[in-house]
Amino acid sequence: MQTRWTVVFIDHPGTTSDVAASFWAAVSGSTRSAPRGDNGEFVTFEPKDGADHHLRLQRTEAVEAGTH
């Protein structure tokens, strides 16, 4: 089976999620979307080259970061 696309969600504690979002935007060469969700807990990193969105961050109440 060939993977044609993948989306990664980065879960990050709310206390440091803004720092994490700035980091991931910089290393992925993308810009952050406006926050969305009931509590503004989701952002999508939008590639500057118009490629499909493949990286998202979710602010959580967890103590540790994770991915899914």
PDB file of N, H, CA, C and O in Angstrom:
ATOM      1  N   MET A   1       0.841  -1.176   0.000  1.00  0.00           N
ATOM      2  CA  MET A   1       0.000   0.000   0.000  1.00  0.00           C
ATOM      3  C   MET A   1       0.889   1.244   0.000  1.00  0.00           C
ATOM      4  O   MET A   1       1.884   1.301   0.723  1.00  0.00           O
ATOM      5  N   GLN A   2       0.536   2.215  -0.795  1.00  0.00           N
ATOM      6  H   GLN A   2      -0.272   2.169  -1.382  1.00  0.00           H
ATOM      7  CA  GLN A   2       1.286   3.452  -0.888  1.00  0.00           C
ATOM      8  C   GLN A   2       0.526   4.550  -0.138  1.00  0.00           C
ATOM      9  O   GLN A   2      -0.672   4.743  -0.347  1.00  0.00           O
ATOM     10  N   THR A   3       1.241   5.267   0.739  1.00  0.00           N
ATOM     11  H   THR A   3       2.214   5.110   0.909  1.00  0.00           H
ATOM     12  CA  THR A   3       0.644   6.392   1.452  1.00  0.00           C
ATOM     13  C   THR A   3       0.708   7.618   0.561  1.00  0.00           C
ATOM     14  O   THR A   3       1.778   7.989   0.078  1.00  0.00           O
ATOM     15  N   ARG A   4      -0.431   8.241   0.346  1.00  0.00           N
ATOM     16  H   ARG A   4      -1.300   7.940   0.738  1.00  0.00           H
ATOM     17  CA  ARG A   4      -0.476   9.401  -0.534  1.00  0.00           C
ATOM     18  C   ARG A   4      -0.418  10.699   0.253  1.00  0.00           C
ATOM     19  O   ARG A   4       0.055  11.709  -0.269  1.00  0.00           O
ATOM     20  N   TRP A   5      -0.890  10.700   1.501  1.00  0.00           N
ATOM     21  H   TRP A   5      -1.275   9.880   1.925  1.00  0.00           H
ATOM     22  CA  TRP A   5      -0.779  11.875   2.348  1.00  0.00           C
ATOM     23  C   TRP A   5      -0.947  11.450   3.797  1.00  0.00           C
ATOM     24  O   TRP A   5      -1.526  10.404   4.089  1.00  0.00           O
ATOM     25  N   THR A   6      -0.446  12.254   4.677  1.00  0.00           N
ATOM     26  H   THR A   6       0.024  13.104   4.440  1.00  0.00           H
ATOM     27  CA  THR A   6      -0.533  12.004   6.111  1.00  0.00           C
ATOM     28  C   THR A   6      -0.815  13.330   6.804  1.00  0.00           C
ATOM     29  O   THR A   6      -0.287  14.370   6.411  1.00  0.00           O
ATOM     30  N   VAL A   7      -1.637  13.287   7.821  1.00  0.00           N
ATOM     31  H   VAL A   7      -2.066  12.443   8.140  1.00  0.00           H
ATOM     32  CA  VAL A   7      -1.889  14.458   8.654  1.00  0.00           C
ATOM     33  C   VAL A   7      -1.419  14.129  10.057  1.00  0.00           C
ATOM     34  O   VAL A   7      -1.768  13.081  10.601  1.00  0.00           O
ATOM     35  N   VAL A   8      -0.634  15.009  10.646  1.00  0.00           N
ATOM     36  H   VAL A   8      -0.350  15.860  10.204  1.00  0.00           H
ATOM     37  CA  VAL A   8      -0.131  14.813  11.999  1.00  0.00           C
ATOM     38  C   VAL A   8      -0.754  15.867  12.907  1.00  0.00           C
ATOM     39  O   VAL A   8      -0.728  17.060  12.604  1.00  0.00           O
ATOM     40  N   PHE A   9      -1.314  15.409  14.022  1.00  0.00           N
ATOM     41  H   PHE A   9      -1.336  14.440  14.268  1.00  0.00           H
ATOM     42  CA  PHE A   9      -1.790  16.295  15.071  1.00  0.00           C
ATOM     43  C   PHE A   9      -0.757  16.298  16.182  1.00  0.00           C
ATOM     44  O   PHE A   9      -0.371  15.240  16.678  1.00  0.00           O
ATOM     45  N   ILE A  10      -0.313  17.472  16.570  1.00  0.00           N
ATOM     46  H   ILE A  10      -0.626  18.331  16.166  1.00  0.00           H
ATOM     47  CA  ILE A  10       0.581  17.628  17.708  1.00  0.00           C
ATOM     48  C   ILE A  10      -0.285  18.094  18.867  1.00  0.00           C
ATOM     49  O   ILE A  10      -0.893  19.162  18.796  1.00  0.00           O
ATOM     50  N   ASP A  11      -0.347  17.309  19.924  1.00  0.00           N
ATOM     51  H   ASP A  11       0.147  16.441  19.981  1.00  0.00           H
ATOM     52  CA  ASP A  11      -1.060  17.713  21.134  1.00  0.00           C
ATOM     53  C   ASP A  11      -0.051  18.370  22.058  1.00  0.00           C
ATOM     54  O   ASP A  11       1.018  17.819  22.320  1.00  0.00           O
ATOM     55  N   HIS A  12      -0.398  19.549  22.549  1.00  0.00           N
ATOM     56  H   HIS A  12      -1.267  19.997  22.336  1.00  0.00           H
ATOM     57  CA  HIS A  12       0.559  20.265  23.384  1.00  0.00           C
ATOM     58  C   HIS A  12      -0.145  20.897  24.566  1.00  0.00           C
ATOM     59  O   HIS A  12      -1.246  21.427  24.416  1.00  0.00           O
ATOM     60  N   PRO A  13       0.479  20.852  25.759  1.00  0.00           N
ATOM     61  CA  PRO A  13      -0.126  21.494  26.926  1.00  0.00           C
ATOM     62  C   PRO A  13      -0.381  22.976  26.674  1.00  0.00           C
ATOM     63  O   PRO A  13       0.423  23.659  26.039  1.00  0.00           O
ATOM     64  N   GLY A  14      -1.503  23.457  27.177  1.00  0.00           N
ATOM     65  H   GLY A  14      -2.156  22.902  27.693  1.00  0.00           H
ATOM     66  CA  GLY A  14      -1.890  24.845  26.961  1.00  0.00           C
ATOM     67  C   GLY A  14      -0.873  25.856  27.432  1.00  0.00           C
ATOM     68  O   GLY A  14      -0.769  26.937  26.853  1.00  0.00           O
ATOM     69  N   THR A  15      -0.111  25.531  28.478  1.00  0.00           N
ATOM     70  H   THR A  15      -0.195  24.652  28.948  1.00  0.00           H
ATOM     71  CA  THR A  15       0.843  26.493  29.032  1.00  0.00           C
ATOM     72  C   THR A  15       1.981  26.824  28.077  1.00  0.00           C
ATOM     73  O   THR A  15       2.590  27.888  28.191  1.00  0.00           O
ATOM     74  N   THR A  16       2.275  25.931  27.140  1.00  0.00           N
ATOM     75  H   THR A  16       1.780  25.067  27.047  1.00  0.00           H
ATOM     76  CA  THR A  16       3.386  26.165  26.206  1.00  0.00           C
ATOM     77  C   THR A  16       2.972  25.999  24.747  1.00  0.00           C
ATOM     78  O   THR A  16       3.831  25.926  23.868  1.00  0.00           O
ATOM     79  N   SER A  17       1.679  25.937  24.479  1.00  0.00           N
ATOM     80  H   SER A  17       0.981  25.996  25.192  1.00  0.00           H
ATOM     81  CA  SER A  17       1.235  25.666  23.106  1.00  0.00           C
ATOM     82  C   SER A  17       1.561  26.804  22.144  1.00  0.00           C
ATOM     83  O   SER A  17       1.804  26.540  20.966  1.00  0.00           O
ATOM     84  N   ASP A  18       1.578  28.063  22.598  1.00  0.00           N
ATOM     85  H   ASP A  18       1.381  28.277  23.555  1.00  0.00           H
ATOM     86  CA  ASP A  18       1.935  29.163  21.699  1.00  0.00           C
ATOM     87  C   ASP A  18       3.396  29.076  21.270  1.00  0.00           C
ATOM     88  O   ASP A  18       3.726  29.327  20.111  1.00  0.00           O
ATOM     89  N   VAL A  19       4.264  28.722  22.204  1.00  0.00           N
ATOM     90  H   VAL A  19       3.997  28.519  23.146  1.00  0.00           H
ATOM     91  CA  VAL A  19       5.690  28.554  21.872  1.00  0.00           C
ATOM     92  C   VAL A  19       5.856  27.400  20.891  1.00  0.00           C
ATOM     93  O   VAL A  19       6.599  27.505  19.915  1.00  0.00           O
ATOM     94  N   ALA A  20       5.155  26.293  21.160  1.00  0.00           N
ATOM     95  H   ALA A  20       4.552  26.208  21.953  1.00  0.00           H
ATOM     96  CA  ALA A  20       5.227  25.137  20.266  1.00  0.00           C
ATOM     97  C   ALA A  20       4.698  25.488  18.880  1.00  0.00           C
ATOM     98  O   ALA A  20       5.286  25.084  17.877  1.00  0.00           O
ATOM     99  N   ALA A  21       3.608  26.225  18.810  1.00  0.00           N
ATOM    100  H   ALA A  21       3.130  26.553  19.625  1.00  0.00           H
ATOM    101  CA  ALA A  21       3.040  26.604  17.512  1.00  0.00           C
ATOM    102  C   ALA A  21       4.013  27.476  16.725  1.00  0.00           C
ATOM    103  O   ALA A  21       4.149  27.307  15.513  1.00  0.00           O
ATOM    104  N   SER A  22       4.684  28.396  17.392  1.00  0.00           N
ATOM    105  H   SER A  22       4.574  28.533  18.376  1.00  0.00           H
ATOM    106  CA  SER A  22       5.678  29.234  16.708  1.00  0.00           C
ATOM    107  C   SER A  22       6.833  28.382  16.193  1.00  0.00           C
ATOM    108  O   SER A  22       7.315  28.586  15.078  1.00  0.00           O
ATOM    109  N   PHE A  23       7.277  27.423  17.010  1.00  0.00           N
ATOM    110  H   PHE A  23       6.886  27.257  17.915  1.00  0.00           H
ATOM    111  CA  PHE A  23       8.354  26.524  16.590  1.00  0.00           C
ATOM    112  C   PHE A  23       7.957  25.732  15.350  1.00  0.00           C
ATOM    113  O   PHE A  23       8.700  25.710  14.368  1.00  0.00           O
ATOM    114  N   TRP A  24       6.784  25.078  15.382  1.00  0.00           N
ATOM    115  H   TRP A  24       6.181  25.096  16.179  1.00  0.00           H
ATOM    116  CA  TRP A  24       6.372  24.237  14.263  1.00  0.00           C
ATOM    117  C   TRP A  24       6.105  25.053  13.002  1.00  0.00           C
ATOM    118  O   TRP A  24       6.351  24.568  11.897  1.00  0.00           O
ATOM    119  N   ALA A  25       5.612  26.268  13.142  1.00  0.00           N
ATOM    120  H   ALA A  25       5.413  26.661  14.039  1.00  0.00           H
ATOM    121  CA  ALA A  25       5.429  27.125  11.967  1.00  0.00           C
ATOM    122  C   ALA A  25       6.786  27.442  11.339  1.00  0.00           C
ATOM    123  O   ALA A  25       6.927  27.425  10.116  1.00  0.00           O
ATOM    124  N   ALA A  26       7.777  27.730  12.174  1.00  0.00           N
ATOM    125  H   ALA A  26       7.663  27.743  13.168  1.00  0.00           H
ATOM    126  CA  ALA A  26       9.108  28.074  11.665  1.00  0.00           C
ATOM    127  C   ALA A  26       9.774  26.878  10.983  1.00  0.00           C
ATOM    128  O   ALA A  26      10.286  27.011   9.872  1.00  0.00           O
ATOM    129  N   VAL A  27       9.774  25.715  11.631  1.00  0.00           N
ATOM    130  H   VAL A  27       9.357  25.606  12.534  1.00  0.00           H
ATOM    131  CA  VAL A  27      10.486  24.568  11.051  1.00  0.00           C
ATOM    132  C   VAL A  27       9.764  23.956   9.860  1.00  0.00           C
ATOM    133  O   VAL A  27      10.384  23.287   9.034  1.00  0.00           O
ATOM    134  N   SER A  28       8.456  24.183   9.768  1.00  0.00           N
ATOM    135  H   SER A  28       7.953  24.726  10.440  1.00  0.00           H
ATOM    136  CA  SER A  28       7.722  23.627   8.621  1.00  0.00           C
ATOM    137  C   SER A  28       7.563  24.647   7.489  1.00  0.00           C
ATOM    138  O   SER A  28       7.016  24.326   6.434  1.00  0.00           O
ATOM    139  N   GLY A  29       8.044  25.876   7.712  1.00  0.00           N
ATOM    140  H   GLY A  29       8.488  26.136   8.569  1.00  0.00           H
ATOM    141  CA  GLY A  29       7.935  26.902   6.675  1.00  0.00           C
ATOM    142  C   GLY A  29       6.494  27.249   6.361  1.00  0.00           C
ATOM    143  O   GLY A  29       6.135  27.462   5.203  1.00  0.00           O
ATOM    144  N   SER A  30       5.672  27.305   7.391  1.00  0.00           N
ATOM    145  H   SER A  30       5.963  27.131   8.332  1.00  0.00           H
ATOM    146  CA  SER A  30       4.244  27.550   7.183  1.00  0.00           C
ATOM    147  C   SER A  30       3.762  28.696   8.069  1.00  0.00           C
ATOM    148  O   SER A  30       4.508  29.232   8.890  1.00  0.00           O
ATOM    149  N   THR A  31       2.515  29.048   7.881  1.00  0.00           N
ATOM    150  H   THR A  31       1.909  28.613   7.215  1.00  0.00           H
ATOM    151  CA  THR A  31       1.886  30.052   8.743  1.00  0.00           C
ATOM    152  C   THR A  31       0.758  29.383   9.512  1.00  0.00           C
ATOM    153  O   THR A  31       0.190  28.385   9.069  1.00  0.00           O
ATOM    154  N   ARG A  32       0.444  29.950  10.673  1.00  0.00           N
ATOM    155  H   ARG A  32       0.906  30.761  11.033  1.00  0.00           H
ATOM    156  CA  ARG A  32      -0.634  29.403  11.503  1.00  0.00           C
ATOM    157  C   ARG A  32      -1.976  29.927  11.050  1.00  0.00           C
ATOM    158  O   ARG A  32      -2.119  31.105  10.725  1.00  0.00           O
ATOM    159  N   SER A  33      -2.959  29.046  11.028  1.00  0.00           N
ATOM    160  H   SER A  33      -2.842  28.088  11.292  1.00  0.00           H
ATOM    161  CA  SER A  33      -4.333  29.493  10.760  1.00  0.00           C
ATOM    162  C   SER A  33      -4.867  30.200  11.997  1.00  0.00           C
ATOM    163  O   SER A  33      -4.247  30.167  13.059  1.00  0.00           O
ATOM    164  N   ALA A  34      -6.010  30.830  11.850  1.00  0.00           N
ATOM    165  H   ALA A  34      -6.514  30.856  10.987  1.00  0.00           H
ATOM    166  CA  ALA A  34      -6.700  31.376  13.014  1.00  0.00           C
ATOM    167  C   ALA A  34      -7.121  30.205  13.895  1.00  0.00           C
ATOM    168  O   ALA A  34      -7.479  29.149  13.374  1.00  0.00           O
ATOM    169  N   PRO A  35      -7.086  30.367  15.218  1.00  0.00           N
ATOM    170  CA  PRO A  35      -7.529  29.285  16.100  1.00  0.00           C
ATOM    171  C   PRO A  35      -8.997  28.946  15.844  1.00  0.00           C
ATOM    172  O   PRO A  35      -9.794  29.815  15.490  1.00  0.00           O
ATOM    173  N   ARG A  36      -9.340  27.679  16.027  1.00  0.00           N
ATOM    174  H   ARG A  36      -8.693  26.973  16.315  1.00  0.00           H
ATOM    175  CA  ARG A  36     -10.726  27.250  15.878  1.00  0.00           C
ATOM    176  C   ARG A  36     -11.026  26.192  16.927  1.00  0.00           C
ATOM    177  O   ARG A  36     -10.132  25.745  17.646  1.00  0.00           O
ATOM    178  N   GLY A  37     -12.269  25.801  17.007  1.00  0.00           N
ATOM    179  H   GLY A  37     -12.995  26.164  16.423  1.00  0.00           H
ATOM    180  CA  GLY A  37     -12.720  24.867  18.034  1.00  0.00           C
ATOM    181  C   GLY A  37     -13.481  25.632  19.104  1.00  0.00           C
ATOM    182  O   GLY A  37     -13.427  26.860  19.157  1.00  0.00           O
ATOM    183  N   ASP A  38     -14.179  24.915  19.941  1.00  0.00           N
ATOM    184  H   ASP A  38     -14.224  23.917  19.898  1.00  0.00           H
ATOM    185  CA  ASP A  38     -14.991  25.558  20.980  1.00  0.00           C
ATOM    186  C   ASP A  38     -14.196  26.501  21.868  1.00  0.00           C
ATOM    187  O   ASP A  38     -14.718  27.516  22.328  1.00  0.00           O
ATOM    188  N   ASN A  39     -12.932  26.166  22.110  1.00  0.00           N
ATOM    189  H   ASN A  39     -12.508  25.340  21.736  1.00  0.00           H
ATOM    190  CA  ASN A  39     -12.084  26.983  22.975  1.00  0.00           C
ATOM    191  C   ASN A  39     -10.839  27.501  22.246  1.00  0.00           C
ATOM    192  O   ASN A  39      -9.846  27.859  22.881  1.00  0.00           O
ATOM    193  N   GLY A  40     -10.898  27.538  20.920  1.00  0.00           N
ATOM    194  H   GLY A  40     -11.705  27.248  20.405  1.00  0.00           H
ATOM    195  CA  GLY A  40      -9.745  27.990  20.140  1.00  0.00           C
ATOM    196  C   GLY A  40      -8.542  27.086  20.295  1.00  0.00           C
ATOM    197  O   GLY A  40      -7.401  27.547  20.262  1.00  0.00           O
ATOM    198  N   GLU A  41      -8.795  25.792  20.466  1.00  0.00           N
ATOM    199  H   GLU A  41      -9.722  25.417  20.493  1.00  0.00           H
ATOM    200  CA  GLU A  41      -7.718  24.861  20.779  1.00  0.00           C
ATOM    201  C   GLU A  41      -7.014  24.251  19.571  1.00  0.00           C
ATOM    202  O   GLU A  41      -6.026  23.537  19.744  1.00  0.00           O
ATOM    203  N   PHE A  42      -7.487  24.507  18.368  1.00  0.00           N
ATOM    204  H   PHE A  42      -8.290  25.086  18.228  1.00  0.00           H
ATOM    205  CA  PHE A  42      -6.890  23.913  17.168  1.00  0.00           C
ATOM    206  C   PHE A  42      -6.300  24.986  16.257  1.00  0.00           C
ATOM    207  O   PHE A  42      -6.900  26.041  16.055  1.00  0.00           O
ATOM    208  N   VAL A  43      -5.124  24.705  15.714  1.00  0.00           N
ATOM    209  H   VAL A  43      -4.636  23.848  15.878  1.00  0.00           H
ATOM    210  CA  VAL A  43      -4.569  25.525  14.628  1.00  0.00           C
ATOM    211  C   VAL A  43      -4.045  24.580  13.555  1.00  0.00           C
ATOM    212  O   VAL A  43      -3.612  23.466  13.847  1.00  0.00           O
ATOM    213  N   THR A  44      -4.092  25.037  12.323  1.00  0.00           N
ATOM    214  H   THR A  44      -4.444  25.943  12.086  1.00  0.00           H
ATOM    215  CA  THR A  44      -3.533  24.308  11.189  1.00  0.00           C
ATOM    216  C   THR A  44      -2.354  25.107  10.669  1.00  0.00           C
ATOM    217  O   THR A  44      -2.414  26.334  10.591  1.00  0.00           O
ATOM    218  N   PHE A  45      -1.292  24.420  10.315  1.00  0.00           N
ATOM    219  H   PHE A  45      -1.243  23.423  10.378  1.00  0.00           H
ATOM    220  CA  PHE A  45      -0.130  25.078   9.727  1.00  0.00           C
ATOM    221  C   PHE A  45      -0.301  25.035   8.218  1.00  0.00           C
ATOM    222  O   PHE A  45      -0.368  23.960   7.622  1.00  0.00           O
ATOM    223  N   GLU A  46      -0.370  26.197   7.610  1.00  0.00           N
ATOM    224  H   GLU A  46      -0.316  27.070   8.094  1.00  0.00           H
ATOM    225  CA  GLU A  46      -0.672  26.326   6.190  1.00  0.00           C
ATOM    226  C   GLU A  46       0.620  26.515   5.400  1.00  0.00           C
ATOM    227  O   GLU A  46       1.283  27.543   5.535  1.00  0.00           O
ATOM    228  N   PRO A  47       0.983  25.528   4.574  1.00  0.00           N
ATOM    229  CA  PRO A  47       2.219  25.618   3.796  1.00  0.00           C
ATOM    230  C   PRO A  47       2.197  26.833   2.867  1.00  0.00           C
ATOM    231  O   PRO A  47       1.173  27.151   2.262  1.00  0.00           O
ATOM    232  N   LYS A  48       3.332  27.495   2.769  1.00  0.00           N
ATOM    233  H   LYS A  48       4.164  27.236   3.261  1.00  0.00           H
ATOM    234  CA  LYS A  48       3.429  28.684   1.917  1.00  0.00           C
ATOM    235  C   LYS A  48       3.409  28.339   0.441  1.00  0.00           C
ATOM    236  O   LYS A  48       3.103  29.192  -0.393  1.00  0.00           O
ATOM    237  N   ASP A  49       3.738  27.080   0.105  1.00  0.00           N
ATOM    238  H   ASP A  49       3.986  26.387   0.782  1.00  0.00           H
ATOM    239  CA  ASP A  49       3.787  26.696  -1.312  1.00  0.00           C
ATOM    240  C   ASP A  49       2.447  26.188  -1.836  1.00  0.00           C
ATOM    241  O   ASP A  49       2.362  25.736  -2.978  1.00  0.00           O
ATOM    242  N   GLY A  50       1.394  26.258  -1.007  1.00  0.00           N
ATOM    243  H   GLY A  50       1.463  26.625  -0.080  1.00  0.00           H
ATOM    244  CA  GLY A  50       0.076  25.832  -1.452  1.00  0.00           C
ATOM    245  C   GLY A  50      -0.158  24.326  -1.363  1.00  0.00           C
ATOM    246  O   GLY A  50      -1.188  23.831  -1.821  1.00  0.00           O
ATOM    247  N   ALA A  51       0.785  23.598  -0.780  1.00  0.00           N
ATOM    248  H   ALA A  51       1.622  24.000  -0.407  1.00  0.00           H
ATOM    249  CA  ALA A  51       0.618  22.149  -0.622  1.00  0.00           C
ATOM    250  C   ALA A  51      -0.532  21.861   0.343  1.00  0.00           C
ATOM    251  O   ALA A  51      -1.019  22.756   1.033  1.00  0.00           O
ATOM    252  N   ASP A  52      -0.951  20.609   0.377  1.00  0.00           N
ATOM    253  H   ASP A  52      -0.555  19.882  -0.184  1.00  0.00           H
ATOM    254  CA  ASP A  52      -2.013  20.216   1.300  1.00  0.00           C
ATOM    255  C   ASP A  52      -1.590  20.458   2.741  1.00  0.00           C
ATOM    256  O   ASP A  52      -0.415  20.331   3.088  1.00  0.00           O
ATOM    257  N   HIS A  53      -2.558  20.807   3.569  1.00  0.00           N
ATOM    258  H   HIS A  53      -3.512  20.910   3.287  1.00  0.00           H
ATOM    259  CA  HIS A  53      -2.298  20.981   4.997  1.00  0.00           C
ATOM    260  C   HIS A  53      -2.025  19.611   5.601  1.00  0.00           C
ATOM    261  O   HIS A  53      -2.815  18.685   5.420  1.00  0.00           O
ATOM    262  N   HIS A  54      -0.924  19.476   6.312  1.00  0.00           N
ATOM    263  H   HIS A  54      -0.282  20.228   6.459  1.00  0.00           H
ATOM    264  CA  HIS A  54      -0.563  18.166   6.842  1.00  0.00           C
ATOM    265  C   HIS A  54      -0.139  18.195   8.307  1.00  0.00           C
ATOM    266  O   HIS A  54       0.162  17.151   8.886  1.00  0.00           O
ATOM    267  N   LEU A  55      -0.115  19.380   8.909  1.00  0.00           N
ATOM    268  H   LEU A  55      -0.360  20.228   8.439  1.00  0.00           H
ATOM    269  CA  LEU A  55       0.343  19.521  10.282  1.00  0.00           C
ATOM    270  C   LEU A  55      -0.637  20.401  11.043  1.00  0.00           C
ATOM    271  O   LEU A  55      -0.985  21.495  10.599  1.00  0.00           O
ATOM    272  N   ARG A  56      -1.076  19.905  12.199  1.00  0.00           N
ATOM    273  H   ARG A  56      -0.792  19.017  12.560  1.00  0.00           H
ATOM    274  CA  ARG A  56      -2.036  20.642  13.022  1.00  0.00           C
ATOM    275  C   ARG A  56      -1.597  20.546  14.478  1.00  0.00           C
ATOM    276  O   ARG A  56      -0.920  19.596  14.870  1.00  0.00           O
ATOM    277  N   LEU A  57      -1.986  21.533  15.273  1.00  0.00           N
ATOM    278  H   LEU A  57      -2.536  22.306  14.955  1.00  0.00           H
ATOM    279  CA  LEU A  57      -1.672  21.527  16.695  1.00  0.00           C
ATOM    280  C   LEU A  57      -2.959  21.669  17.488  1.00  0.00           C
ATOM    281  O   LEU A  57      -3.845  22.448  17.139  1.00  0.00           O
ATOM    282  N   GLN A  58      -3.039  20.896  18.563  1.00  0.00           N
ATOM    283  H   GLN A  58      -2.319  20.263  18.846  1.00  0.00           H
ATOM    284  CA  GLN A  58      -4.191  20.948  19.453  1.00  0.00           C
ATOM    285  C   GLN A  58      -3.697  21.287  20.855  1.00  0.00           C
ATOM    286  O   GLN A  58      -2.882  20.563  21.427  1.00  0.00           O
ATOM    287  N   ARG A  59      -4.196  22.393  21.401  1.00  0.00           N
ATOM    288  H   ARG A  59      -4.857  22.981  20.936  1.00  0.00           H
ATOM    289  CA  ARG A  59      -3.868  22.765  22.778  1.00  0.00           C
ATOM    290  C   ARG A  59      -4.685  21.868  23.712  1.00  0.00           C
ATOM    291  O   ARG A  59      -5.904  21.765  23.572  1.00  0.00           O
ATOM    292  N   THR A  60      -4.012  21.226  24.656  1.00  0.00           N
ATOM    293  H   THR A  60      -3.022  21.310  24.769  1.00  0.00           H
ATOM    294  CA  THR A  60      -4.678  20.284  25.552  1.00  0.00           C
ATOM    295  C   THR A  60      -4.458  20.667  27.008  1.00  0.00           C
ATOM    296  O   THR A  60      -3.680  21.566  27.328  1.00  0.00           O
ATOM    297  N   GLU A  61      -5.162  19.964  27.871  1.00  0.00           N
ATOM    298  H   GLU A  61      -5.793  19.233  27.611  1.00  0.00           H
ATOM    299  CA  GLU A  61      -4.964  20.129  29.316  1.00  0.00           C
ATOM    300  C   GLU A  61      -3.974  19.106  29.854  1.00  0.00           C
ATOM    301  O   GLU A  61      -3.702  19.078  31.054  1.00  0.00           O
ATOM    302  N   ALA A  62      -3.439  18.271  28.983  1.00  0.00           N
ATOM    303  H   ALA A  62      -3.660  18.293  28.008  1.00  0.00           H
ATOM    304  CA  ALA A  62      -2.477  17.246  29.398  1.00  0.00           C
ATOM    305  C   ALA A  62      -1.180  17.894  29.888  1.00  0.00           C
ATOM    306  O   ALA A  62      -0.899  19.052  29.578  1.00  0.00           O
ATOM    307  N   VAL A  63      -0.410  17.149  30.640  1.00  0.00           N
ATOM    308  H   VAL A  63      -0.638  16.209  30.892  1.00  0.00           H
ATOM    309  CA  VAL A  63       0.859  17.636  31.168  1.00  0.00           C
ATOM    310  C   VAL A  63       1.971  17.475  30.141  1.00  0.00           C
ATOM    311  O   VAL A  63       2.900  18.281  30.102  1.00  0.00           O
ATOM    312  N   GLU A  64       1.885  16.445  29.315  1.00  0.00           N
ATOM    313  H   GLU A  64       1.131  15.789  29.347  1.00  0.00           H
ATOM    314  CA  GLU A  64       2.920  16.146  28.331  1.00  0.00           C
ATOM    315  C   GLU A  64       2.394  16.277  26.901  1.00  0.00           C
ATOM    316  O   GLU A  64       1.204  16.108  26.638  1.00  0.00           O
ATOM    317  N   ALA A  65       3.309  16.580  25.998  1.00  0.00           N
ATOM    318  H   ALA A  65       4.276  16.718  26.212  1.00  0.00           H
ATOM    319  CA  ALA A  65       2.953  16.677  24.575  1.00  0.00           C
ATOM    320  C   ALA A  65       2.820  15.280  23.994  1.00  0.00           C
ATOM    321  O   ALA A  65       3.317  14.307  24.562  1.00  0.00           O
ATOM    322  N   GLY A  66       2.145  15.192  22.859  1.00  0.00           N
ATOM    323  H   GLY A  66       1.741  15.982  22.398  1.00  0.00           H
ATOM    324  CA  GLY A  66       1.999  13.918  22.160  1.00  0.00           C
ATOM    325  C   GLY A  66       1.630  14.168  20.716  1.00  0.00           C
ATOM    326  O   GLY A  66       1.531  15.314  20.277  1.00  0.00           O
ATOM    327  N   THR A  67       1.426  13.090  19.978  1.00  0.00           N
ATOM    328  H   THR A  67       1.507  12.159  20.334  1.00  0.00           H
ATOM    329  CA  THR A  67       1.021  13.196  18.573  1.00  0.00           C
ATOM    330  C   THR A  67      -0.007  12.124  18.261  1.00  0.00           C
ATOM    331  O   THR A  67      -0.112  11.118  18.962  1.00  0.00           O
ATOM    332  N   HIS A  68      -0.756  12.356  17.206  1.00  0.00           N
ATOM    333  H   HIS A  68      -0.670  13.174  16.637  1.00  0.00           H
ATOM    334  CA  HIS A  68      -1.651  11.321  16.668  1.00  0.00           C
ATOM    335  C   HIS A  68      -1.975  11.663  15.245  1.00  0.00           C
ATOM    336  O   HIS A  68      -2.715  10.931  14.587  1.00  0.00           O
TER     337      HIS A  68
END
